[in-house]
PDB file of C-alpha atoms and ligand atoms in Angstrom:
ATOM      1  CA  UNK A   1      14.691  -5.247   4.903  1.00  0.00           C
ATOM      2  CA  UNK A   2      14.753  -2.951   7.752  1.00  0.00           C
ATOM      3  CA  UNK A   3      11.207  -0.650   8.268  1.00  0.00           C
ATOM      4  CA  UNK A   4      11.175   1.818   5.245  1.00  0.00           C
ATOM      5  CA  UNK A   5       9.805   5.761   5.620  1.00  0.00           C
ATOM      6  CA  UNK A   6       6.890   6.728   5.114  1.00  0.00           C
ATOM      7  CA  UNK A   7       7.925   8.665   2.446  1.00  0.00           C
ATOM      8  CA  UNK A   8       9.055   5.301   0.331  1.00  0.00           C
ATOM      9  CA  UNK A   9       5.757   3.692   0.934  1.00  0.00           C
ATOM     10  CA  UNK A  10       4.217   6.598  -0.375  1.00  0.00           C
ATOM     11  CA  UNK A  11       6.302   7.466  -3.152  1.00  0.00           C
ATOM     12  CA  UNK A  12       6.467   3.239  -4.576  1.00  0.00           C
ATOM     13  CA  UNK A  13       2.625   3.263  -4.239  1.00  0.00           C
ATOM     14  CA  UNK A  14       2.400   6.708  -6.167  1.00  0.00           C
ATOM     15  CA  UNK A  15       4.451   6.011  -8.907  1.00  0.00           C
ATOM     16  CA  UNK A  16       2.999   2.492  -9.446  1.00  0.00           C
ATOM     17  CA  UNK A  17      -0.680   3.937  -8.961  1.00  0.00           C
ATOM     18  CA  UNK A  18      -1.179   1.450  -6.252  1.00  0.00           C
ATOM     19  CA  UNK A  19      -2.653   1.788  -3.163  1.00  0.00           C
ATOM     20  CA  UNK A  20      -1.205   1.118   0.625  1.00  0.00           C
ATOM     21  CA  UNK A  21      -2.715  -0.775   3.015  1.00  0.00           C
ATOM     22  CA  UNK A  22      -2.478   0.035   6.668  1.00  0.00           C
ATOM     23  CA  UNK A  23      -2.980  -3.077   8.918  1.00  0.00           C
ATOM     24  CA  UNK A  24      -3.211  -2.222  12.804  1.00  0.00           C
ATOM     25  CA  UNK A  25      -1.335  -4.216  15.367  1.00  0.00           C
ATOM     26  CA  UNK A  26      -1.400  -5.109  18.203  1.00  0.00           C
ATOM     27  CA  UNK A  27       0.563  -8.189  18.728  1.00  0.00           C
ATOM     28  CA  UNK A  28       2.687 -10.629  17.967  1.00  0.00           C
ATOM     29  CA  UNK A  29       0.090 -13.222  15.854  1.00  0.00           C
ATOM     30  CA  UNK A  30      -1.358 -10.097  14.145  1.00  0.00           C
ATOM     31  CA  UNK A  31       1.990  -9.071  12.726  1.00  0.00           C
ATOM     32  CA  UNK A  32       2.727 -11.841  11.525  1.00  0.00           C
ATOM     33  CA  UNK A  33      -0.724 -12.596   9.496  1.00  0.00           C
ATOM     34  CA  UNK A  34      -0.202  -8.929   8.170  1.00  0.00           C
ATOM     35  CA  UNK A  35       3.476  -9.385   6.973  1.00  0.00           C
ATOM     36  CA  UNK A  36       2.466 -12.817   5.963  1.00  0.00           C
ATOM     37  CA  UNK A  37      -0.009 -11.251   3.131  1.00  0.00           C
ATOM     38  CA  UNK A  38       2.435  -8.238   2.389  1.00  0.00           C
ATOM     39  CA  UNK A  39       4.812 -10.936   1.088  1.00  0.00           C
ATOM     40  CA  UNK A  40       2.082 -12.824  -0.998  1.00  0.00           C
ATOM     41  CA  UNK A  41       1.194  -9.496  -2.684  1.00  0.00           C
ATOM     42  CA  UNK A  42       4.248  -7.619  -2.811  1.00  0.00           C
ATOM     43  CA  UNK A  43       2.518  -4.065  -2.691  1.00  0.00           C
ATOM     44  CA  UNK A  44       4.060  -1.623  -0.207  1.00  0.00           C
ATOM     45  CA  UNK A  45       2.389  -0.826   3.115  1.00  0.00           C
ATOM     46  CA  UNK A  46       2.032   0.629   6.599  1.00  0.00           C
ATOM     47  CA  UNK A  47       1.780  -1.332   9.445  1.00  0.00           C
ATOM     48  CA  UNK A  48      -0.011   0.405  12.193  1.00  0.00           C
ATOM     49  CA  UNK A  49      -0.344   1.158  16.058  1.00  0.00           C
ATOM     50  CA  UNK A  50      -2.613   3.663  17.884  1.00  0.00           C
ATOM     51  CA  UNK A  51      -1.845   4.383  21.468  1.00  0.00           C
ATOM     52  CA  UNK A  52      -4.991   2.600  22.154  1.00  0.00           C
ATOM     53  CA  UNK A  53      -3.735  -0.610  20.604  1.00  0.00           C
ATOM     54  CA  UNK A  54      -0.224  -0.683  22.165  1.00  0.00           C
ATOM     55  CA  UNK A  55      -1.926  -0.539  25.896  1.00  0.00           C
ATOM     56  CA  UNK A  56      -0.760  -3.485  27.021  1.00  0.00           C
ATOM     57  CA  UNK A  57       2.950  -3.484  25.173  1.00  0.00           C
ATOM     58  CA  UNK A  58       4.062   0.421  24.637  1.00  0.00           C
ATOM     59  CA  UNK A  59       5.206   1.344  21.375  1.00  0.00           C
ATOM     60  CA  UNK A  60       8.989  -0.047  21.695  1.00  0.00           C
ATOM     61  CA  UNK A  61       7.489  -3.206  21.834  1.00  0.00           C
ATOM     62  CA  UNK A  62       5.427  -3.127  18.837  1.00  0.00           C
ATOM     63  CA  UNK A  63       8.538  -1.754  17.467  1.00  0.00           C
ATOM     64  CA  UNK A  64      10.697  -4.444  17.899  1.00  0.00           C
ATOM     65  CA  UNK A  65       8.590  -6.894  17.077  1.00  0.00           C
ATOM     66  CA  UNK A  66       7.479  -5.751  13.428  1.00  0.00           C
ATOM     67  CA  UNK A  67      11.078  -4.271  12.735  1.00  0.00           C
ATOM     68  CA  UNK A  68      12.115  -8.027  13.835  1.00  0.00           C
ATOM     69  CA  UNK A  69       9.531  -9.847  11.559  1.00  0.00           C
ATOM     70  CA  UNK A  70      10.273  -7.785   8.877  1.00  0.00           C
ATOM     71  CA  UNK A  71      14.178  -8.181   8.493  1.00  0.00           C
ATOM     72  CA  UNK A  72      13.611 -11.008   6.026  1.00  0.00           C
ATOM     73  CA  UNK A  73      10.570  -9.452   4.249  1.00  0.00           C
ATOM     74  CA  UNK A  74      11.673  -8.181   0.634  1.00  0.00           C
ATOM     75  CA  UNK A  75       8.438  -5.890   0.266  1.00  0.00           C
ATOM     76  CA  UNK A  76       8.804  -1.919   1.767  1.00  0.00           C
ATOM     77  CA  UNK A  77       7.030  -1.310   4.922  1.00  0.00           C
ATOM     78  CA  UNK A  78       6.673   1.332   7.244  1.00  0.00           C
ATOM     79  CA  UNK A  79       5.783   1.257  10.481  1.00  0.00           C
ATOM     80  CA  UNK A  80       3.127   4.297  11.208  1.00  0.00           C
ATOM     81  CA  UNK A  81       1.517   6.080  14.328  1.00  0.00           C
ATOM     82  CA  UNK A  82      -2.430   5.785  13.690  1.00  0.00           C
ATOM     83  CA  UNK A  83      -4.572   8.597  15.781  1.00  0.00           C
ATOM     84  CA  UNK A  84      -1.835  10.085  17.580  1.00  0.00           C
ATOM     85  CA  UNK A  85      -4.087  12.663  19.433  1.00  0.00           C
ATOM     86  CA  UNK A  86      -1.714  14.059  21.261  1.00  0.00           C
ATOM     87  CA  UNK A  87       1.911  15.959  20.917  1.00  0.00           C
ATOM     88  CA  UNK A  88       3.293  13.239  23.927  1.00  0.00           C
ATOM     89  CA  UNK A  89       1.589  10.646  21.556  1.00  0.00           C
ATOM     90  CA  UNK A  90       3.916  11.876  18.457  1.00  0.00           C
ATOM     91  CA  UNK A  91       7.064  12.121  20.759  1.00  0.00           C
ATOM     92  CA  UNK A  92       6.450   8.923  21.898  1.00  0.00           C
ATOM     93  CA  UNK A  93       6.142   6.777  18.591  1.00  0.00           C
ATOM     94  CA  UNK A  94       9.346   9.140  17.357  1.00  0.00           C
ATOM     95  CA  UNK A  95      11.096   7.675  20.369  1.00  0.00           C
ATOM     96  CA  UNK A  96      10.281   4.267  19.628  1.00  0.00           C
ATOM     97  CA  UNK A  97      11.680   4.870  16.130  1.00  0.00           C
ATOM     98  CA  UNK A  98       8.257   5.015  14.263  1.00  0.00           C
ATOM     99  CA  UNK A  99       8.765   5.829  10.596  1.00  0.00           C
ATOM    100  CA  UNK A 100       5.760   7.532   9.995  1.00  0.00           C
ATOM    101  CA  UNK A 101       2.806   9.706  12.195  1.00  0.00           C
ATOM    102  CA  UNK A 102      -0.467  10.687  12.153  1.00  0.00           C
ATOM    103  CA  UNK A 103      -1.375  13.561  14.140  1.00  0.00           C
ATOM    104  CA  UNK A 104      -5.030  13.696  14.717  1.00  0.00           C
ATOM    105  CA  UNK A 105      -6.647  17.038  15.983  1.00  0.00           C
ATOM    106  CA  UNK A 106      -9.253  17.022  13.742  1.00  0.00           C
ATOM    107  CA  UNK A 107     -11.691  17.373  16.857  1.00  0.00           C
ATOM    108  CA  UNK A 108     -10.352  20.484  17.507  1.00  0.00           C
ATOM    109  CA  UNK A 109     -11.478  23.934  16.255  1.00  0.00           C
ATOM    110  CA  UNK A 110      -9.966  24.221  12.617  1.00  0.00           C
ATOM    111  CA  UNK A 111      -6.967  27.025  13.723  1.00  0.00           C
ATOM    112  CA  UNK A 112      -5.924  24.802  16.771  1.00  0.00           C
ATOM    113  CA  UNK A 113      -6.208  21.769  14.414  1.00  0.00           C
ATOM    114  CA  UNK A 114      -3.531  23.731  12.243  1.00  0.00           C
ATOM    115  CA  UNK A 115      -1.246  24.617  14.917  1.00  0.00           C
ATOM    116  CA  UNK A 116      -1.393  21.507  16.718  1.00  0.00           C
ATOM    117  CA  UNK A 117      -0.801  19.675  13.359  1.00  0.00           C
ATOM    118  CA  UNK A 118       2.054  22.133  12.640  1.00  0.00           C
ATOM    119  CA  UNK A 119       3.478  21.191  15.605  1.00  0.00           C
ATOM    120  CA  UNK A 120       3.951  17.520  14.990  1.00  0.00           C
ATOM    121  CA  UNK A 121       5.500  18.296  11.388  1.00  0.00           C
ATOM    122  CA  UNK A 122       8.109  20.429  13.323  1.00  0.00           C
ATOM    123  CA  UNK A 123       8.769  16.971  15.331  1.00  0.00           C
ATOM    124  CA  UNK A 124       9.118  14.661  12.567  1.00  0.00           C
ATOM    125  CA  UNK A 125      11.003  16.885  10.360  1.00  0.00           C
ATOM    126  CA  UNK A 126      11.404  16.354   6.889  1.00  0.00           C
ATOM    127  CA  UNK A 127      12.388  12.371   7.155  1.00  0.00           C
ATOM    128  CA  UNK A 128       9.313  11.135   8.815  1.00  0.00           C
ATOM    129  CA  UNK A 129       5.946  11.528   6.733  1.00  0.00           C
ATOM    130  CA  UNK A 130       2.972  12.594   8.288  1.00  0.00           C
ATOM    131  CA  UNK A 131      -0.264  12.218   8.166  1.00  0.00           C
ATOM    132  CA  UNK A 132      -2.846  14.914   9.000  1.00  0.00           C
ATOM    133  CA  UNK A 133      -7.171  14.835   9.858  1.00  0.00           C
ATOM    134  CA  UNK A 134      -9.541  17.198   8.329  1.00  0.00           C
ATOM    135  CA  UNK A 135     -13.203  16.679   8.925  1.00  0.00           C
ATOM    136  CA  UNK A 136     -13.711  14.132  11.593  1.00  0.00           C
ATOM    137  CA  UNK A 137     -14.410  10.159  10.799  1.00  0.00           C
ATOM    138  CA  UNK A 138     -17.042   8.801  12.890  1.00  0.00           C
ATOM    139  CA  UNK A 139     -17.360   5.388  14.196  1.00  0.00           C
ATOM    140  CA  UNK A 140     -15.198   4.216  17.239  1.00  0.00           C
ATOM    141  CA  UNK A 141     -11.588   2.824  17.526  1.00  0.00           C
ATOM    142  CA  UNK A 142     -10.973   0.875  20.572  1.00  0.00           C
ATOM    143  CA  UNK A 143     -14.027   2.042  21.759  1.00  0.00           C
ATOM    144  CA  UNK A 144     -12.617   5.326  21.665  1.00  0.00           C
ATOM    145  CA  UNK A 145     -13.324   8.620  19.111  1.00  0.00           C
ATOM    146  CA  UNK A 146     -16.220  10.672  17.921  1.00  0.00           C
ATOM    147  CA  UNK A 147     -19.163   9.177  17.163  1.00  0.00           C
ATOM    148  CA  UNK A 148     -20.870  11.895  15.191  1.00  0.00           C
ATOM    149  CA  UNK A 149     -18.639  12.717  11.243  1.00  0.00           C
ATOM    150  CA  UNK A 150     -17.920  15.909  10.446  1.00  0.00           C
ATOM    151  CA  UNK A 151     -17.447  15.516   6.537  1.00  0.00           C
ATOM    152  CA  UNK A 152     -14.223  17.330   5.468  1.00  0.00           C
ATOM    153  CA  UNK A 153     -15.236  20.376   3.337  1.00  0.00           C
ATOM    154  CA  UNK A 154     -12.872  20.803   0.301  1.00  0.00           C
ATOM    155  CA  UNK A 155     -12.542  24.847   0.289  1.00  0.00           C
ATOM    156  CA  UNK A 156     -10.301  24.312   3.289  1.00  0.00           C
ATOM    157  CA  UNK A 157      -7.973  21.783   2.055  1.00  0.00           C
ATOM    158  CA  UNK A 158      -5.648  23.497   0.113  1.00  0.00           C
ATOM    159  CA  UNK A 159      -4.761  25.853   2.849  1.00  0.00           C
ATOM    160  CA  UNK A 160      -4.742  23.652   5.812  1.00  0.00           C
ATOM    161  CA  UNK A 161      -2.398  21.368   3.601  1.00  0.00           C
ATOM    162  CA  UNK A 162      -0.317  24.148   3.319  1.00  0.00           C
ATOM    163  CA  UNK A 163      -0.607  25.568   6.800  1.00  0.00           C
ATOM    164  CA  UNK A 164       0.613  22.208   8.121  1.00  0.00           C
ATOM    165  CA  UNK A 165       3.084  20.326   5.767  1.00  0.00           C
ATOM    166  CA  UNK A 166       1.295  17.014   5.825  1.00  0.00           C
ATOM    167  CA  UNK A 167       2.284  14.380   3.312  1.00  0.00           C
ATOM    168  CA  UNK A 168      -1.293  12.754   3.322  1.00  0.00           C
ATOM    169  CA  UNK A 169      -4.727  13.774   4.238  1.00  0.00           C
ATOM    170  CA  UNK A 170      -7.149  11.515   6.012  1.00  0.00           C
ATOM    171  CA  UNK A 171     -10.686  12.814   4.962  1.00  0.00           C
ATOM    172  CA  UNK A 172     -14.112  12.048   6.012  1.00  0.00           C
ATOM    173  CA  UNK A 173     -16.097  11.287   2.946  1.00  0.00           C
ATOM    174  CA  UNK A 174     -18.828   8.875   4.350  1.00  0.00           C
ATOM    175  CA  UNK A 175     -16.168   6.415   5.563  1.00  0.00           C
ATOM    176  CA  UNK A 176     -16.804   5.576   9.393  1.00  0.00           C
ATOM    177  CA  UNK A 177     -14.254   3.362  11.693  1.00  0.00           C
ATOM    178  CA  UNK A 178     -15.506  -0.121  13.211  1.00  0.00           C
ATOM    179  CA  UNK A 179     -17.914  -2.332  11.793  1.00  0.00           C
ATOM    180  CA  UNK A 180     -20.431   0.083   9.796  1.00  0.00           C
ATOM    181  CA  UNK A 181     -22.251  -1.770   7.173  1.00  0.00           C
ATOM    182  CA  UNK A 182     -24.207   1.053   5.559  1.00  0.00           C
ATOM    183  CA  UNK A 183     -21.192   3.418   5.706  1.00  0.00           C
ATOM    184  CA  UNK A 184     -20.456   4.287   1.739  1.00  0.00           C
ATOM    185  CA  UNK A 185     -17.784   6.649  -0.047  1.00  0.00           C
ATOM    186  CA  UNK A 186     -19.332   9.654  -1.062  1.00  0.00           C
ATOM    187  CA  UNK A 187     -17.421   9.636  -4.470  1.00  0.00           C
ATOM    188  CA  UNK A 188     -18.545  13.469  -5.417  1.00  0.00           C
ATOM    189  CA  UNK A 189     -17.477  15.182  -2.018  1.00  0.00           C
ATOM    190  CA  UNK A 190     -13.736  12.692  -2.346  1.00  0.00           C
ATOM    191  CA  UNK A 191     -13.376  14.217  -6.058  1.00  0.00           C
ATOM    192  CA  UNK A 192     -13.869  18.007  -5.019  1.00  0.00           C
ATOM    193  CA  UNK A 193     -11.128  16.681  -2.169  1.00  0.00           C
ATOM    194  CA  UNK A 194      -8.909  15.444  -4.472  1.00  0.00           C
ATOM    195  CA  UNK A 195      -8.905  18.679  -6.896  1.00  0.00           C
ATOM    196  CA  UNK A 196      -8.121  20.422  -3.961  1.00  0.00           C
ATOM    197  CA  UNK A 197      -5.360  18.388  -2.093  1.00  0.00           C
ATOM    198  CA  UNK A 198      -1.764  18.933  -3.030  1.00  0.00           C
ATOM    199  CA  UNK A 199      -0.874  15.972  -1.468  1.00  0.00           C
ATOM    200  CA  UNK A 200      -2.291  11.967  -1.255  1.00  0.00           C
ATOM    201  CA  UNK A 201      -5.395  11.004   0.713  1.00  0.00           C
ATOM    202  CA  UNK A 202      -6.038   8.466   3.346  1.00  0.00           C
ATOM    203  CA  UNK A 203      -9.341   6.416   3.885  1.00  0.00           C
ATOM    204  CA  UNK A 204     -10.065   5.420   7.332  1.00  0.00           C
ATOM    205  CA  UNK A 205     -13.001   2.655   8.463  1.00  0.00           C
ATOM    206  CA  UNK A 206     -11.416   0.384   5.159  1.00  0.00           C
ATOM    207  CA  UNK A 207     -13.715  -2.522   7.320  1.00  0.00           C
ATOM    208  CA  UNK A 208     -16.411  -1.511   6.443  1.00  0.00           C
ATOM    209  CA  UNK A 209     -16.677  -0.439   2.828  1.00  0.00           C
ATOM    210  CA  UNK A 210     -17.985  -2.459  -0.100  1.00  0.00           C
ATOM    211  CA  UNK A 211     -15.505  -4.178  -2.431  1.00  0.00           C
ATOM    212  CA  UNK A 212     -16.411  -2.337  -5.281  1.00  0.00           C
ATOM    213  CA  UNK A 213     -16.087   1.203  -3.334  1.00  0.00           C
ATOM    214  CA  UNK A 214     -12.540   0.128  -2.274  1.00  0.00           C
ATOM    215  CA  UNK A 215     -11.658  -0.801  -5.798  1.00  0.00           C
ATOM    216  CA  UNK A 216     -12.369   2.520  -7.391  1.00  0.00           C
ATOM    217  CA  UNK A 217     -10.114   4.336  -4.623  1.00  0.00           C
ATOM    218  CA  UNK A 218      -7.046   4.755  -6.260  1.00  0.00           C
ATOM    219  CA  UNK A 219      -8.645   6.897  -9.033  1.00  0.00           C
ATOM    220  CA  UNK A 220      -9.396   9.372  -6.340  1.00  0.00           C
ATOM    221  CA  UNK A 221      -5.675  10.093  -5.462  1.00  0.00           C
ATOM    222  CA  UNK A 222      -6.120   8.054  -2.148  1.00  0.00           C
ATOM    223  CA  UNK A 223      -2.507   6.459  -1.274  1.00  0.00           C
ATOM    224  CA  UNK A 224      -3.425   4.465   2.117  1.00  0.00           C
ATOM    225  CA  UNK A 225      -6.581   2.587   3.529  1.00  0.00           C
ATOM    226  CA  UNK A 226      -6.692   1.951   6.986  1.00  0.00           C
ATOM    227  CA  UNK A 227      -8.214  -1.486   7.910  1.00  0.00           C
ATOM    228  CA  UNK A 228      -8.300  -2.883  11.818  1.00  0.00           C
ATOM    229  CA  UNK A 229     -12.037  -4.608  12.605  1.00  0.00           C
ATOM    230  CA  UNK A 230     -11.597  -7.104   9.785  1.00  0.00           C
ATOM    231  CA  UNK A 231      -8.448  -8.411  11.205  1.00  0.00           C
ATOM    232  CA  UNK A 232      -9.064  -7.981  14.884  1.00  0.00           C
ATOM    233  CA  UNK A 233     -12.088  -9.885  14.331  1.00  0.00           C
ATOM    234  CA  UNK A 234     -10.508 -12.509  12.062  1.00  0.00           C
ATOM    235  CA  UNK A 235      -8.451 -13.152  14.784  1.00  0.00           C
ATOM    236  CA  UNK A 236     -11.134 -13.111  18.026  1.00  0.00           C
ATOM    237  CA  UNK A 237     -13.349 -15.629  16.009  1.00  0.00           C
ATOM    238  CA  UNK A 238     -10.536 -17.894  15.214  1.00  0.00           C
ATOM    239  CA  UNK A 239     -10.276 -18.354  19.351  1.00  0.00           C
ATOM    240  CA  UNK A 240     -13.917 -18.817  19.974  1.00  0.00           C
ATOM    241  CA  UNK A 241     -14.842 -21.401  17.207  1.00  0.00           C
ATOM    242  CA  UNK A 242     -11.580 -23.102  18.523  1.00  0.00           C
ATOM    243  CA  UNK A 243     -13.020 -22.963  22.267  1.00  0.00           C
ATOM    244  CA  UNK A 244     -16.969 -23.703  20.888  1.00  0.00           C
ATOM    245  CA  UNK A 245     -15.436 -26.715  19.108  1.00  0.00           C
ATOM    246  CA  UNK A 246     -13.498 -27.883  21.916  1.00  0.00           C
ATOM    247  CA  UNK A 247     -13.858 -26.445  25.434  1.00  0.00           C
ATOM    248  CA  UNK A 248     -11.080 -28.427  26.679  1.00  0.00           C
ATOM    249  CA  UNK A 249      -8.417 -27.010  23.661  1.00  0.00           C
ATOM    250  CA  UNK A 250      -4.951 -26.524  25.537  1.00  0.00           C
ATOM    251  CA  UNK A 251      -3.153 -25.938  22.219  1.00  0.00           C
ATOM    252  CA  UNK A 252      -2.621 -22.554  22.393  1.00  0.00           C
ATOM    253  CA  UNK A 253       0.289 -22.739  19.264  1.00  0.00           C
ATOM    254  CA  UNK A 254      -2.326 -24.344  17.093  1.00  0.00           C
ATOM    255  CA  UNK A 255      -5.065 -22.294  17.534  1.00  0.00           C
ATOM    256  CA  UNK A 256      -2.739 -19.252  17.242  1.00  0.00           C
ATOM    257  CA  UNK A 257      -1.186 -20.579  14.150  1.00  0.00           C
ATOM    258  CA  UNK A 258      -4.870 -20.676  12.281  1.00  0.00           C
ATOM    259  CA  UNK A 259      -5.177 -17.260  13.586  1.00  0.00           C
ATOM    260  CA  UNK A 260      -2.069 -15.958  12.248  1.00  0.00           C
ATOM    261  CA  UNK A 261      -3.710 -17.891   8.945  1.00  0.00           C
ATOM    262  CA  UNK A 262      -7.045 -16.116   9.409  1.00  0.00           C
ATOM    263  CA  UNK A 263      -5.496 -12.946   9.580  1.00  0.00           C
ATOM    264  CA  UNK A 264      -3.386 -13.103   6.496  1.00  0.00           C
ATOM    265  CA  UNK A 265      -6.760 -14.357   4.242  1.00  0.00           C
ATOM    266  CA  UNK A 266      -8.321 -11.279   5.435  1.00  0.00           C
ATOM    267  CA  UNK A 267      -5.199  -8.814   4.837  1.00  0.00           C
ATOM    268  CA  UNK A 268      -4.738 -10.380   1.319  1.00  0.00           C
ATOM    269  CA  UNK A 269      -7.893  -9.677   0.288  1.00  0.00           C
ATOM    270  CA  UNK A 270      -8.174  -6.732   1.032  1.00  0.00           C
ATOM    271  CA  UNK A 271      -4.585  -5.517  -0.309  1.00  0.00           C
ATOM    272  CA  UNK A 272      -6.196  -7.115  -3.529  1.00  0.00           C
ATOM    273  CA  UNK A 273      -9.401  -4.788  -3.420  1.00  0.00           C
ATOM    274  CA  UNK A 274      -7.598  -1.731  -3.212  1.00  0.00           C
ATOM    275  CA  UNK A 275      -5.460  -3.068  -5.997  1.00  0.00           C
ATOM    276  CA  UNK A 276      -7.356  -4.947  -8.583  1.00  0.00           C
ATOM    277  CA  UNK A 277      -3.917  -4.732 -10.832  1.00  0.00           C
ATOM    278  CA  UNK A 278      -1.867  -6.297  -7.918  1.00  0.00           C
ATOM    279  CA  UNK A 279       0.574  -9.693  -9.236  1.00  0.00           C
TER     280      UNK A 279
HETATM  281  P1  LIG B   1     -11.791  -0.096  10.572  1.00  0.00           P
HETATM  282  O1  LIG B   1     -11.698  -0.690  11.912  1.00  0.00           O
HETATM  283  O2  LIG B   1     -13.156   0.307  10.168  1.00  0.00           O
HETATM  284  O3  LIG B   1     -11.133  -0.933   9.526  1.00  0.00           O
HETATM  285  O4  LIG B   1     -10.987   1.297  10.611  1.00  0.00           O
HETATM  286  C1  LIG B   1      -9.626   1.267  10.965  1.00  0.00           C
HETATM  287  C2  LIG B   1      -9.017   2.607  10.935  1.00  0.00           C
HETATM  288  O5  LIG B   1      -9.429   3.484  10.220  1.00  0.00           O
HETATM  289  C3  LIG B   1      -7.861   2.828  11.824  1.00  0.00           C
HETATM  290  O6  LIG B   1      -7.436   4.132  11.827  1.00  0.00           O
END
């Protein structure tokens, strides 16, 4: 089926009580691992590009090449701007016919955060969900974004949610991006979120997080789960073991093929955490 809004992912996964997960791209082998899994599992989900991961394509590209894989995929999927930091970041997935955005200002003061944020929802009007920061997740994407968290404090969500017109919230409740083995949902502050949000929440740093953590997310009104190291790095090691295990490998279909492979494993099971219910 063509790419889906935003919107649909969010509302299937809502009404179901199942979770999304969002898978970042960045290629061609990566896709297809990701929409590989999708169709095992059947549960709805985003599949993701920052402007940091689309470096070496541009975001028609990655366009083109998910909307491609997924014409003969039954299960909904949208294709979503992750960390757009920037206003020329939002216009630019919109151009290349995103279906969802994430506007992330959440480095910013809180007002400019607000307007900034406002701003985007103006650009993607009401057919294009979007997805707002409040608090800041720390941990690094691409080697880029702030180190240090700044844990989202619940008295301002209700009124930021408001100020904006998000359709999700991405918090920072202990979750970190990248590899981070000691980073941990801090289930108290995510409740006190939760009573306050009007709308569904979004977990960044999914990579990192314990099984059992990621199971016990969708009772917390969380929607989506972002998830990138695990794959990337599904993928990378695929490549070396195939080079440590023969220098002289030339087959670059084969060793992409168990890559595509590795990648779906790793996008299954994680689908399946956040969805212990899933078929
Ligand atoms: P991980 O790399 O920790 O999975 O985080 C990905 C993410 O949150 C992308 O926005």
């Amino acid at each position: 089926m063509p790419l889906v809004s935003g919107h649909a992912v969010i509302a299937e996964c809502t009404s179901r009580n199942l979770v999304a997960g969002a898978f970042n791209t960045t290629n061609l082998e990566t896709t297809m691992g990701i929409v590989r899994a999708v169709e095992r599992v059947g549960v709805p989900t985003f599949i993701q590009c920052a402007p940091t991961n689309a470096v070496l394509s541009g975001f028609e590209y990655i366009h083109d090449l998910v909307s491609r894989r997924l014409a003969d995929c039954e299960v909904p999927v949208a294709l979503h701007l992750d960390h757009g930091k920037s206003i020329r970041a939002v216009e630019d997935a919109l151009a290349a016919r995103f279906t969802s955005i994430m506007i992330d200002a959440s480095e910013e003061p809180y007002e400019e955060n607000v307007a900034t944020s406002a701003r985007a929802r103006e650009l993607c009007g009401p057919d294009i969900a979007l997805e707002a920061e409040l608090g800041s997740i720390g941990g690094k994407e691409d080697e880029v974004g702030a180190d240090l968290a700044d844990a989202t404090d619940p008295a301002q969500v209700a009124a930021f949610v408001d100020a904006v017109g998000c359709d999700m919230l991405a918090v920072s409740v202990g979750n970190v991006h990248g590899h981070a083995p000691d980073a941990r949902i801090d289930f108290a502050r995510l409740e006190e979120v939760r009573r306050e949000s009007p709308v569904p929440l979004v977990i960044h740093g999914g990579s990192g997080l314990p099984a059992e953590q990621l199971a016990r997310l969708h009772e917390f009104g969380v929607v989506k789960v972002n998830v990138a190291s695990d794959l990337r790095n599904a993928m990378i090691r695929t490549f070396g073991e195939a080079w440590v295990a023969n220098p002289d490998e030339v087959s670059l279909i084969r060793v992409s093929t168990h890559a595509v492979a590795a990648v779906a494993d790793v996008v299954e099971r994680r689908i399946r955490m956040f969805n212990p219910s899933a078929k």
